[in-house]
Amino acid sequence: MGAAVIERWTAGGDWLEVLDRASVSQARELVRRLGAEAGLAEVTLESLATAASELAQNQLDHARAGRVAVRPVTRGGVAGVEVIAADAGPGVADPAGALAGRGPASGLGAGLAGARRLAQELDLDVRAGEGTCARARAFARPVPRSEVATFGRPFPGERLSGDDAAFVRTDDALLVAVVDGLGHGPEARAASAVVADALVSAPDAALPDLVARAHAAAEGTRGAVIALVRLHLATRAIEHVGLGDVRVLLGGPGGTQALPAQPGLLSGRAHERARVRSNAAALSPHGVLLLLSDGLKSAAGPPSAPVAEPIALAQDLVARFGRDTDDALALVVRTG
Ligand SMILES: [Mn+2]
C-alpha cells in the first residue's frame, strides 16, 4: 500500500486527469450537468462551474498529476455538488496568502481565491512536499456551513511527514482523524497512513469499532497515536476518542476546552489493545475544532476572535508553534 496522500484523496469514483485546456472545459461541463441534476440555481451552478475551472486551470499551470472529480453530495437531505481538485505538487506554500489574493498571482494556489469566492464551502488539505487537495461545494438550498482545513509539514530535512490526517463526510456528520506515527520519516508515515485510512473507512461505525479496525490495520508497523472526532452537523454534538498525544481543542465564545485523551498506541499488538472510552462534547455556534499533532507546542490553541479562514489558522498554528524537531500537522474545523 502506498502512503502517498494523493492516493487517498483520489480513491474511488471517476477522475479527470487535467492535461490541457480541454480538461478544464470538461470539469466545467461536469459541474453544469451534475448541478442541473441536483437542482442548483443557475447562478449557484455557474459560480461552482467557474470555481471548477479555476482549480483545474491552476493545476494545469502549476501542479503535477492534477486530477479533478465532480460528485453529487447531500447535506441534511439537501442536494449539492462537490468539486475535488487534488495534485501531487509541492503543496501551496502560503494558502492564507493565496486566499487573500497576496503573493505571486501566477503561483500554485492562484485558483484558490476564486474557488473561495465562488463556492459555498471549501475544504483545503495542504501537505508541504506532498500535494494539495481542494473540495469546493454548493447546494440547492442554504445549509449550515462546515469546512475542514489541514496544514502539515514534515520534520525539517525529511521528505514525508509521519503525521497524517483524513476525514469523511456523510449527509449529517463529519468524521475527522489526525494520526501521528511513532518517530518520523517514511516508516512513521507507513504507520499513520494505514491507521488514518482505517479510522475513516466506515463513516457511520461506532468510534471504538473504528479504533479496533485501525489497531488491526497497524499490525507490523511502528504504531501510531490518534485523535478521532465525529461532529454531528445539525446539533454540533461531538464524539471523540483520543489515544496518546494528539490534542483536541474546542474554541468558542466561552473559551477553550481540551478533550481528554487516554494513554495508548495503535500497533496491532494484543497487549496494547486499549479499552477505548468515547467522550462527548458540543461545539458552540461559530466555534472551532482543532486537532493538533504533538509536533505543535502545547501553547497552540484557538484564537479569541472568530476564525475567518480555517486554512489560515492551521497554517499559522504550524508556523508559530511547530517544533523544529518533529513533524507538525494542524486540522481545523469551522462551522457556521
Ligand atoms: Mn509527532
mmCIF file of C-alpha atoms and ligand atoms in Angstrom:
data_model
loop_
_atom_site.group_PDB
_atom_site.id
_atom_site.type_symbol
_atom_site.label_atom_id
_atom_site.label_comp_id
_atom_site.label_asym_id
_atom_site.label_seq_id
_atom_site.Cartn_x
_atom_site.Cartn_y
_atom_site.Cartn_z
ATOM 1 C CA MET A 1 0.000 0.000 0.000
ATOM 2 C CA GLY A 2 1.363 3.389 -0.967
ATOM 3 C CA ALA A 3 1.466 6.092 1.655
ATOM 4 C CA ALA A 4 1.151 8.935 -0.881
ATOM 5 C CA VAL A 5 -1.690 11.152 0.275
ATOM 6 C CA ILE A 6 -2.926 11.746 -3.286
ATOM 7 C CA GLU A 7 -3.914 8.077 -3.429
ATOM 8 C CA ARG A 8 -6.360 8.605 -0.548
ATOM 9 C CA TRP A 9 -7.614 11.903 -1.957
ATOM 10 C CA THR A 10 -8.370 10.331 -5.347
ATOM 11 C CA ALA A 11 -9.630 6.894 -4.241
ATOM 12 C CA GLY A 12 -12.865 5.737 -5.877
ATOM 13 C CA GLY A 13 -15.077 7.343 -8.486
ATOM 14 C CA ASP A 14 -14.270 8.833 -11.867
ATOM 15 C CA TRP A 15 -11.291 11.184 -12.088
ATOM 16 C CA LEU A 16 -10.431 13.561 -14.833
ATOM 17 C CA GLU A 17 -6.703 13.914 -15.492
ATOM 18 C CA VAL A 18 -6.046 17.599 -16.040
ATOM 19 C CA LEU A 19 -3.854 17.543 -19.134
ATOM 20 C CA ASP A 20 -4.868 20.514 -21.278
ATOM 21 C CA ARG A 21 -7.436 23.282 -21.813
ATOM 22 C CA ALA A 22 -9.990 20.689 -22.896
ATOM 23 C CA SER A 23 -9.783 19.067 -19.433
ATOM 24 C CA VAL A 24 -10.593 22.430 -17.843
ATOM 25 C CA SER A 25 -13.705 22.788 -20.036
ATOM 26 C CA GLN A 26 -14.653 19.209 -19.243
ATOM 27 C CA ALA A 27 -14.538 19.912 -15.483
ATOM 28 C CA ARG A 28 -16.802 22.890 -16.041
ATOM 29 C CA GLU A 29 -19.259 20.853 -18.103
ATOM 30 C CA LEU A 30 -19.389 18.119 -15.451
ATOM 31 C CA VAL A 31 -20.426 20.700 -12.849
ATOM 32 C CA ARG A 32 -23.129 22.054 -15.172
ATOM 33 C CA ARG A 33 -24.541 18.568 -15.741
ATOM 34 C CA LEU A 34 -24.476 17.382 -12.103
ATOM 35 C CA GLY A 35 -25.557 20.820 -10.868
ATOM 36 C CA ALA A 36 -28.637 20.732 -13.070
ATOM 37 C CA GLU A 37 -29.433 17.221 -11.823
ATOM 38 C CA ALA A 38 -29.080 18.413 -8.216
ATOM 39 C CA GLY A 39 -31.406 21.354 -8.843
ATOM 40 C CA LEU A 40 -28.833 24.083 -8.173
ATOM 41 C CA ALA A 41 -29.991 27.613 -9.019
ATOM 42 C CA GLU A 42 -28.460 28.890 -12.261
ATOM 43 C CA VAL A 43 -26.226 31.461 -10.581
ATOM 44 C CA THR A 44 -25.037 28.944 -7.961
ATOM 45 C CA LEU A 45 -24.310 26.390 -10.652
ATOM 46 C CA GLU A 46 -22.350 28.849 -12.819
ATOM 47 C CA SER A 47 -20.333 30.011 -9.810
ATOM 48 C CA LEU A 48 -19.340 26.435 -8.947
ATOM 49 C CA ALA A 49 -18.561 25.730 -12.615
ATOM 50 C CA THR A 50 -16.216 28.725 -12.617
ATOM 51 C CA ALA A 51 -14.659 27.550 -9.336
ATOM 52 C CA ALA A 52 -14.013 24.160 -11.005
ATOM 53 C CA SER A 53 -12.309 25.757 -13.994
ATOM 54 C CA GLU A 54 -10.183 27.993 -11.723
ATOM 55 C CA LEU A 55 -8.999 24.942 -9.757
ATOM 56 C CA ALA A 56 -8.362 22.875 -12.907
ATOM 57 C CA GLN A 57 -6.591 25.728 -14.711
ATOM 58 C CA ASN A 58 -4.412 26.226 -11.650
ATOM 59 C CA GLN A 59 -3.420 22.545 -11.750
ATOM 60 C CA LEU A 60 -2.636 22.807 -15.439
ATOM 61 C CA ASP A 61 -0.386 25.803 -14.844
ATOM 62 C CA HIS A 62 1.386 24.812 -11.655
ATOM 63 C CA ALA A 63 0.802 21.306 -10.317
ATOM 64 C CA ARG A 64 1.948 17.763 -11.045
ATOM 65 C CA ALA A 65 -0.528 14.950 -11.667
ATOM 66 C CA GLY A 66 -3.544 17.210 -11.255
ATOM 67 C CA ARG A 67 -6.882 15.408 -11.067
ATOM 68 C CA VAL A 68 -10.442 16.644 -10.736
ATOM 69 C CA ALA A 69 -13.625 14.797 -9.756
ATOM 70 C CA VAL A 70 -17.190 16.135 -9.617
ATOM 71 C CA ARG A 71 -19.686 14.331 -7.397
ATOM 72 C CA PRO A 72 -23.256 14.644 -6.177
ATOM 73 C CA VAL A 73 -23.466 15.129 -2.388
ATOM 74 C CA THR A 74 -26.228 15.764 0.140
ATOM 75 C CA ARG A 75 -26.270 17.774 3.367
ATOM 76 C CA GLY A 76 -29.165 17.324 5.742
ATOM 77 C CA GLY A 77 -31.190 15.998 2.806
ATOM 78 C CA VAL A 78 -30.337 18.972 0.556
ATOM 79 C CA ALA A 79 -28.773 18.056 -2.792
ATOM 80 C CA GLY A 80 -25.451 19.577 -3.796
ATOM 81 C CA VAL A 81 -22.358 19.134 -5.915
ATOM 82 C CA GLU A 82 -18.735 18.778 -4.836
ATOM 83 C CA VAL A 83 -15.694 19.510 -6.980
ATOM 84 C CA ILE A 84 -12.477 17.862 -5.781
ATOM 85 C CA ALA A 85 -9.129 19.020 -7.154
ATOM 86 C CA ALA A 86 -6.110 17.019 -5.969
ATOM 87 C CA ASP A 87 -2.471 17.185 -7.026
ATOM 88 C CA ALA A 88 0.917 15.773 -6.065
ATOM 89 C CA GLY A 89 2.701 19.128 -6.321
ATOM 90 C CA PRO A 90 4.799 20.776 -3.611
ATOM 91 C CA GLY A 91 1.747 21.920 -1.585
ATOM 92 C CA VAL A 92 0.628 25.535 -1.623
ATOM 93 C CA ALA A 93 3.361 27.299 0.356
ATOM 94 C CA ASP A 94 1.161 30.126 1.643
ATOM 95 C CA PRO A 95 -2.525 29.163 1.367
ATOM 96 C CA ALA A 96 -3.633 32.076 3.577
ATOM 97 C CA GLY A 97 -1.881 34.498 1.238
ATOM 98 C CA ALA A 98 -3.317 32.726 -1.819
ATOM 99 C CA LEU A 99 -6.879 33.056 -0.448
ATOM 100 C CA ALA A 100 -6.319 36.704 0.366
ATOM 101 C CA GLY A 101 -5.007 37.301 -3.159
ATOM 102 C CA ARG A 102 -1.498 38.035 -1.858
ATOM 103 C CA GLY A 103 1.706 36.510 -3.133
ATOM 104 C CA PRO A 104 2.633 35.600 -6.687
ATOM 105 C CA ALA A 105 -0.637 35.723 -8.638
ATOM 106 C CA SER A 106 0.741 33.164 -11.068
ATOM 107 C CA GLY A 107 1.876 30.583 -8.471
ATOM 108 C CA LEU A 108 0.346 27.328 -7.245
ATOM 109 C CA GLY A 109 -2.711 28.404 -5.267
ATOM 110 C CA ALA A 110 -3.699 31.157 -7.694
ATOM 111 C CA GLY A 111 -7.062 29.415 -8.281
ATOM 112 C CA LEU A 112 -7.907 29.155 -4.574
ATOM 113 C CA ALA A 113 -9.111 32.719 -4.102
ATOM 114 C CA GLY A 114 -11.600 32.233 -6.941
ATOM 115 C CA ALA A 115 -12.811 28.916 -5.515
ATOM 116 C CA ARG A 116 -13.189 30.535 -2.083
ATOM 117 C CA ARG A 117 -15.276 33.365 -3.512
ATOM 118 C CA LEU A 118 -17.400 31.225 -5.831
ATOM 119 C CA ALA A 119 -18.200 28.132 -3.743
ATOM 120 C CA GLN A 120 -20.421 27.918 -0.671
ATOM 121 C CA GLU A 121 -17.962 25.672 1.188
ATOM 122 C CA LEU A 122 -14.262 24.980 0.696
ATOM 123 C CA ASP A 123 -12.204 22.241 2.373
ATOM 124 C CA LEU A 124 -8.444 22.507 1.933
ATOM 125 C CA ASP A 125 -5.739 19.953 2.649
ATOM 126 C CA VAL A 126 -2.179 21.201 2.165
ATOM 127 C CA ARG A 127 0.821 18.931 2.799
ATOM 128 C CA ALA A 128 4.211 20.510 2.246
ATOM 129 C CA GLY A 129 6.174 18.481 -0.296
ATOM 130 C CA GLU A 130 3.260 16.108 -0.968
ATOM 131 C CA GLY A 131 0.339 17.911 -2.543
ATOM 132 C CA THR A 132 -2.824 19.939 -2.217
ATOM 133 C CA CYS A 133 -6.487 18.901 -2.230
ATOM 134 C CA ALA A 134 -9.341 21.398 -2.501
ATOM 135 C CA ARG A 135 -13.028 20.448 -2.203
ATOM 136 C CA ALA A 136 -15.499 23.104 -3.266
ATOM 137 C CA ARG A 137 -19.246 22.606 -2.764
ATOM 138 C CA ALA A 138 -22.554 24.266 -3.473
ATOM 139 C CA PHE A 139 -26.090 23.223 -2.521
ATOM 140 C CA ALA A 140 -29.605 23.654 -3.903
ATOM 141 C CA ARG A 141 -30.729 25.372 -0.685
ATOM 142 C CA PRO A 142 -28.777 27.074 2.108
ATOM 143 C CA VAL A 143 -27.235 24.601 4.572
ATOM 144 C CA PRO A 144 -25.302 25.224 7.799
ATOM 145 C CA ARG A 145 -21.713 25.681 6.695
ATOM 146 C CA SER A 146 -18.876 23.402 7.791
ATOM 147 C CA GLU A 147 -15.318 23.485 6.491
ATOM 148 C CA VAL A 148 -12.192 21.397 7.142
ATOM 149 C CA ALA A 149 -8.647 22.681 6.712
ATOM 150 C CA THR A 150 -5.450 20.694 7.190
ATOM 151 C CA PHE A 151 -1.904 22.046 7.043
ATOM 152 C CA GLY A 152 1.035 19.712 7.579
ATOM 153 C CA ARG A 153 4.775 19.707 7.065
ATOM 154 C CA PRO A 154 7.479 17.105 7.743
ATOM 155 C CA PHE A 155 10.343 17.124 10.241
ATOM 156 C CA PRO A 156 12.797 19.554 8.646
ATOM 157 C CA GLY A 157 15.018 17.579 6.260
ATOM 158 C CA GLU A 158 12.549 14.716 5.780
ATOM 159 C CA ARG A 159 10.557 14.411 2.562
ATOM 160 C CA LEU A 160 7.497 12.696 4.051
ATOM 161 C CA SER A 161 5.666 13.618 7.256
ATOM 162 C CA GLY A 162 4.927 10.984 9.911
ATOM 163 C CA ASP A 163 1.721 12.894 10.721
ATOM 164 C CA ASP A 164 -1.365 12.164 8.662
ATOM 165 C CA ALA A 165 -4.992 13.278 8.643
ATOM 166 C CA ALA A 166 -8.150 12.111 6.942
ATOM 167 C CA PHE A 167 -11.822 12.958 7.005
ATOM 168 C CA VAL A 168 -15.054 11.725 5.518
ATOM 169 C CA ARG A 169 -18.424 13.455 5.269
ATOM 170 C CA THR A 170 -21.892 11.944 5.340
ATOM 171 C CA ASP A 171 -25.251 13.668 4.964
ATOM 172 C CA ASP A 172 -25.333 14.800 8.600
ATOM 173 C CA ALA A 173 -21.880 14.268 10.096
ATOM 174 C CA LEU A 174 -18.187 14.845 9.640
ATOM 175 C CA LEU A 175 -15.643 12.255 10.807
ATOM 176 C CA VAL A 176 -12.068 13.561 11.176
ATOM 177 C CA ALA A 177 -8.862 11.857 12.278
ATOM 178 C CA VAL A 178 -5.337 13.059 12.994
ATOM 179 C CA VAL A 179 -2.723 10.323 13.324
ATOM 180 C CA ASP A 180 0.894 10.622 14.482
ATOM 181 C CA GLY A 181 3.163 7.706 13.530
ATOM 182 C CA LEU A 182 5.893 6.851 16.045
ATOM 183 C CA GLY A 183 9.114 8.744 15.268
ATOM 184 C CA HIS A 184 9.300 10.449 11.896
ATOM 185 C CA GLY A 185 10.079 9.791 8.228
ATOM 186 C CA PRO A 186 8.670 7.171 5.842
ATOM 187 C CA GLU A 187 8.251 4.414 8.451
ATOM 188 C CA ALA A 188 6.269 6.719 10.723
ATOM 189 C CA ARG A 189 4.097 7.625 7.755
ATOM 190 C CA ALA A 190 3.601 3.977 6.787
ATOM 191 C CA ALA A 191 2.024 3.545 10.236
ATOM 192 C CA SER A 192 -0.017 6.758 10.274
ATOM 193 C CA ALA A 193 -1.338 6.282 6.721
ATOM 194 C CA VAL A 194 -2.837 2.813 7.282
ATOM 195 C CA VAL A 195 -4.294 3.898 10.625
ATOM 196 C CA ALA A 196 -5.827 7.056 9.121
ATOM 197 C CA ASP A 197 -7.347 5.049 6.266
ATOM 198 C CA ALA A 198 -8.898 2.592 8.723
ATOM 199 C CA LEU A 199 -10.272 5.297 11.039
ATOM 200 C CA VAL A 200 -12.405 6.830 8.277
ATOM 201 C CA SER A 201 -13.192 3.578 6.453
ATOM 202 C CA ALA A 202 -16.769 3.288 7.754
ATOM 203 C CA PRO A 203 -18.276 6.749 8.241
ATOM 204 C CA ASP A 204 -21.245 5.547 10.316
ATOM 205 C CA ALA A 205 -19.474 2.992 12.533
ATOM 206 C CA ALA A 206 -19.131 3.490 16.296
ATOM 207 C CA LEU A 207 -15.806 5.153 17.164
ATOM 208 C CA PRO A 208 -14.493 2.265 19.324
ATOM 209 C CA ASP A 209 -15.133 -0.112 16.387
ATOM 210 C CA LEU A 210 -13.143 2.148 14.080
ATOM 211 C CA VAL A 211 -10.300 2.248 16.611
ATOM 212 C CA ALA A 212 -10.325 -1.570 16.775
ATOM 213 C CA ARG A 213 -10.170 -1.691 12.979
ATOM 214 C CA ALA A 214 -7.256 0.770 12.964
ATOM 215 C CA HIS A 215 -5.454 -1.233 15.650
ATOM 216 C CA ALA A 216 -5.654 -4.334 13.424
ATOM 217 C CA ALA A 217 -4.511 -2.325 10.383
ATOM 218 C CA ALA A 218 -1.444 -1.132 12.309
ATOM 219 C CA GLU A 219 -0.044 -4.640 12.742
ATOM 220 C CA GLY A 220 3.538 -4.798 11.510
ATOM 221 C CA THR A 221 4.015 -1.019 11.691
ATOM 222 C CA ARG A 222 5.786 1.084 14.306
ATOM 223 C CA GLY A 223 2.415 2.156 15.679
ATOM 224 C CA ALA A 224 0.621 5.466 15.947
ATOM 225 C CA VAL A 225 -1.326 7.688 18.329
ATOM 226 C CA ILE A 226 -4.647 9.200 17.270
ATOM 227 C CA ALA A 227 -7.492 11.595 17.764
ATOM 228 C CA LEU A 228 -10.809 10.670 16.141
ATOM 229 C CA VAL A 229 -13.799 13.034 16.215
ATOM 230 C CA ARG A 230 -17.320 12.778 14.836
ATOM 231 C CA LEU A 231 -19.149 16.110 14.590
ATOM 232 C CA HIS A 232 -22.934 15.958 14.094
ATOM 233 C CA LEU A 233 -23.566 18.953 11.874
ATOM 234 C CA ALA A 234 -27.173 19.740 12.846
ATOM 235 C CA THR A 235 -26.637 19.637 16.626
ATOM 236 C CA ARG A 236 -22.853 20.320 16.834
ATOM 237 C CA ALA A 237 -22.629 17.330 19.191
ATOM 238 C CA ILE A 238 -19.164 15.787 19.284
ATOM 239 C CA GLU A 239 -17.992 12.245 19.932
ATOM 240 C CA HIS A 240 -14.263 11.845 20.492
ATOM 241 C CA VAL A 241 -11.677 9.165 21.127
ATOM 242 C CA GLY A 242 -8.075 10.089 21.888
ATOM 243 C CA LEU A 243 -5.258 7.573 22.300
ATOM 244 C CA GLY A 244 -1.902 9.188 23.058
ATOM 245 C CA ASP A 245 -0.735 12.689 22.349
ATOM 246 C CA VAL A 246 -2.880 14.251 19.618
ATOM 247 C CA ARG A 247 -4.647 17.200 21.218
ATOM 248 C CA VAL A 248 -8.288 18.082 20.546
ATOM 249 C CA LEU A 249 -9.390 21.614 21.459
ATOM 250 C CA LEU A 250 -12.771 23.310 21.143
ATOM 251 C CA GLY A 251 -12.717 27.074 20.811
ATOM 252 C CA GLY A 252 -15.680 29.417 21.136
ATOM 253 C CA PRO A 253 -17.042 32.450 22.931
ATOM 254 C CA GLY A 254 -16.805 30.618 26.276
ATOM 255 C CA GLY A 255 -13.053 29.962 25.917
ATOM 256 C CA THR A 256 -11.079 26.842 25.109
ATOM 257 C CA GLN A 257 -11.936 23.282 26.132
ATOM 258 C CA ALA A 258 -9.441 20.417 25.794
ATOM 259 C CA LEU A 259 -10.947 16.951 25.314
ATOM 260 C CA PRO A 260 -9.358 14.186 27.416
ATOM 261 C CA ALA A 261 -7.137 11.553 25.779
ATOM 262 C CA GLN A 262 -6.148 8.212 27.281
ATOM 263 C CA PRO A 263 -2.659 6.696 27.040
ATOM 264 C CA GLY A 264 -2.259 4.208 24.226
ATOM 265 C CA LEU A 265 -0.703 3.242 20.912
ATOM 266 C CA LEU A 266 -2.310 1.589 17.897
ATOM 267 C CA SER A 267 0.202 -1.070 16.907
ATOM 268 C CA GLY A 268 -1.709 -4.271 16.201
ATOM 269 C CA ARG A 269 -0.051 -5.891 19.240
ATOM 270 C CA ALA A 270 -2.580 -7.561 21.522
ATOM 271 C CA HIS A 271 -1.175 -6.228 24.801
ATOM 272 C CA GLU A 272 -1.531 -2.676 23.527
ATOM 273 C CA ARG A 273 -5.184 -3.047 22.628
ATOM 274 C CA ALA A 274 -6.775 -0.446 24.919
ATOM 275 C CA ARG A 275 -10.289 -0.353 26.305
ATOM 276 C CA VAL A 276 -11.430 2.723 24.445
ATOM 277 C CA ARG A 277 -13.521 5.436 26.076
ATOM 278 C CA SER A 278 -15.601 7.739 23.927
ATOM 279 C CA ASN A 279 -16.021 11.332 25.176
ATOM 280 C CA ALA A 280 -18.988 13.598 24.462
ATOM 281 C CA ALA A 281 -18.861 17.373 23.982
ATOM 282 C CA ALA A 282 -20.530 20.094 21.942
ATOM 283 C CA LEU A 283 -19.160 22.746 19.627
ATOM 284 C CA SER A 284 -20.609 26.219 20.144
ATOM 285 C CA PRO A 285 -22.178 28.111 17.217
ATOM 286 C CA HIS A 286 -19.373 29.610 15.126
ATOM 287 C CA GLY A 287 -16.976 27.596 17.257
ATOM 288 C CA VAL A 288 -13.801 25.978 16.005
ATOM 289 C CA LEU A 289 -12.476 22.451 16.489
ATOM 290 C CA LEU A 290 -8.700 21.852 16.437
ATOM 291 C CA LEU A 291 -6.820 18.552 16.154
ATOM 292 C CA LEU A 292 -3.083 19.083 16.695
ATOM 293 C CA SER A 293 -0.220 16.617 16.398
ATOM 294 C CA ASP A 294 2.396 16.685 19.159
ATOM 295 C CA GLY A 295 4.731 18.473 16.759
ATOM 296 C CA LEU A 296 2.893 21.610 17.876
ATOM 297 C CA LYS A 297 3.903 23.104 21.217
ATOM 298 C CA SER A 298 1.255 22.970 23.935
ATOM 299 C CA ALA A 299 0.805 26.755 23.783
ATOM 300 C CA ALA A 300 -1.006 26.286 20.435
ATOM 301 C CA GLY A 301 -4.727 26.957 20.694
ATOM 302 C CA PRO A 302 -7.700 28.656 19.080
ATOM 303 C CA PRO A 303 -7.664 32.448 18.722
ATOM 304 C CA SER A 304 -10.110 34.517 20.778
ATOM 305 C CA ALA A 305 -11.593 36.121 17.634
ATOM 306 C CA PRO A 306 -13.857 34.161 15.256
ATOM 307 C CA VAL A 307 -11.950 32.268 12.572
ATOM 308 C CA ALA A 308 -12.382 33.729 9.086
ATOM 309 C CA GLU A 309 -10.256 31.230 7.160
ATOM 310 C CA PRO A 310 -9.694 27.759 8.642
ATOM 311 C CA ILE A 311 -6.618 27.109 6.474
ATOM 312 C CA ALA A 312 -5.078 30.412 7.594
ATOM 313 C CA LEU A 313 -5.450 29.284 11.226
ATOM 314 C CA ALA A 314 -3.970 25.830 10.511
ATOM 315 C CA GLN A 315 -1.034 27.357 8.641
ATOM 316 C CA ASP A 316 -0.463 29.961 11.359
ATOM 317 C CA LEU A 317 -0.515 27.366 14.164
ATOM 318 C CA VAL A 318 2.077 25.204 12.385
ATOM 319 C CA ALA A 319 4.251 28.241 11.600
ATOM 320 C CA ARG A 320 4.145 29.669 15.125
ATOM 321 C CA PHE A 321 4.046 26.537 17.277
ATOM 322 C CA GLY A 322 5.591 23.783 15.134
ATOM 323 C CA ARG A 323 8.641 22.189 16.770
ATOM 324 C CA ASP A 324 11.706 22.024 14.547
ATOM 325 C CA THR A 325 12.427 18.555 15.993
ATOM 326 C CA ASP A 326 9.217 16.882 14.772
ATOM 327 C CA ASP A 327 6.594 16.635 12.038
ATOM 328 C CA ALA A 328 3.740 19.092 12.561
ATOM 329 C CA LEU A 329 0.102 18.974 11.462
ATOM 330 C CA ALA A 330 -2.968 21.013 12.384
ATOM 331 C CA LEU A 331 -6.542 20.229 11.352
ATOM 332 C CA VAL A 332 -9.214 22.907 11.825
ATOM 333 C CA VAL A 333 -12.995 22.513 11.526
ATOM 334 C CA ARG A 334 -15.098 25.654 11.412
ATOM 335 C CA THR A 335 -18.910 25.663 11.414
ATOM 336 C CA GLY A 336 -21.473 28.395 10.858
HETATM 337 MN MN MN B 1 4.962 13.688 16.338
#
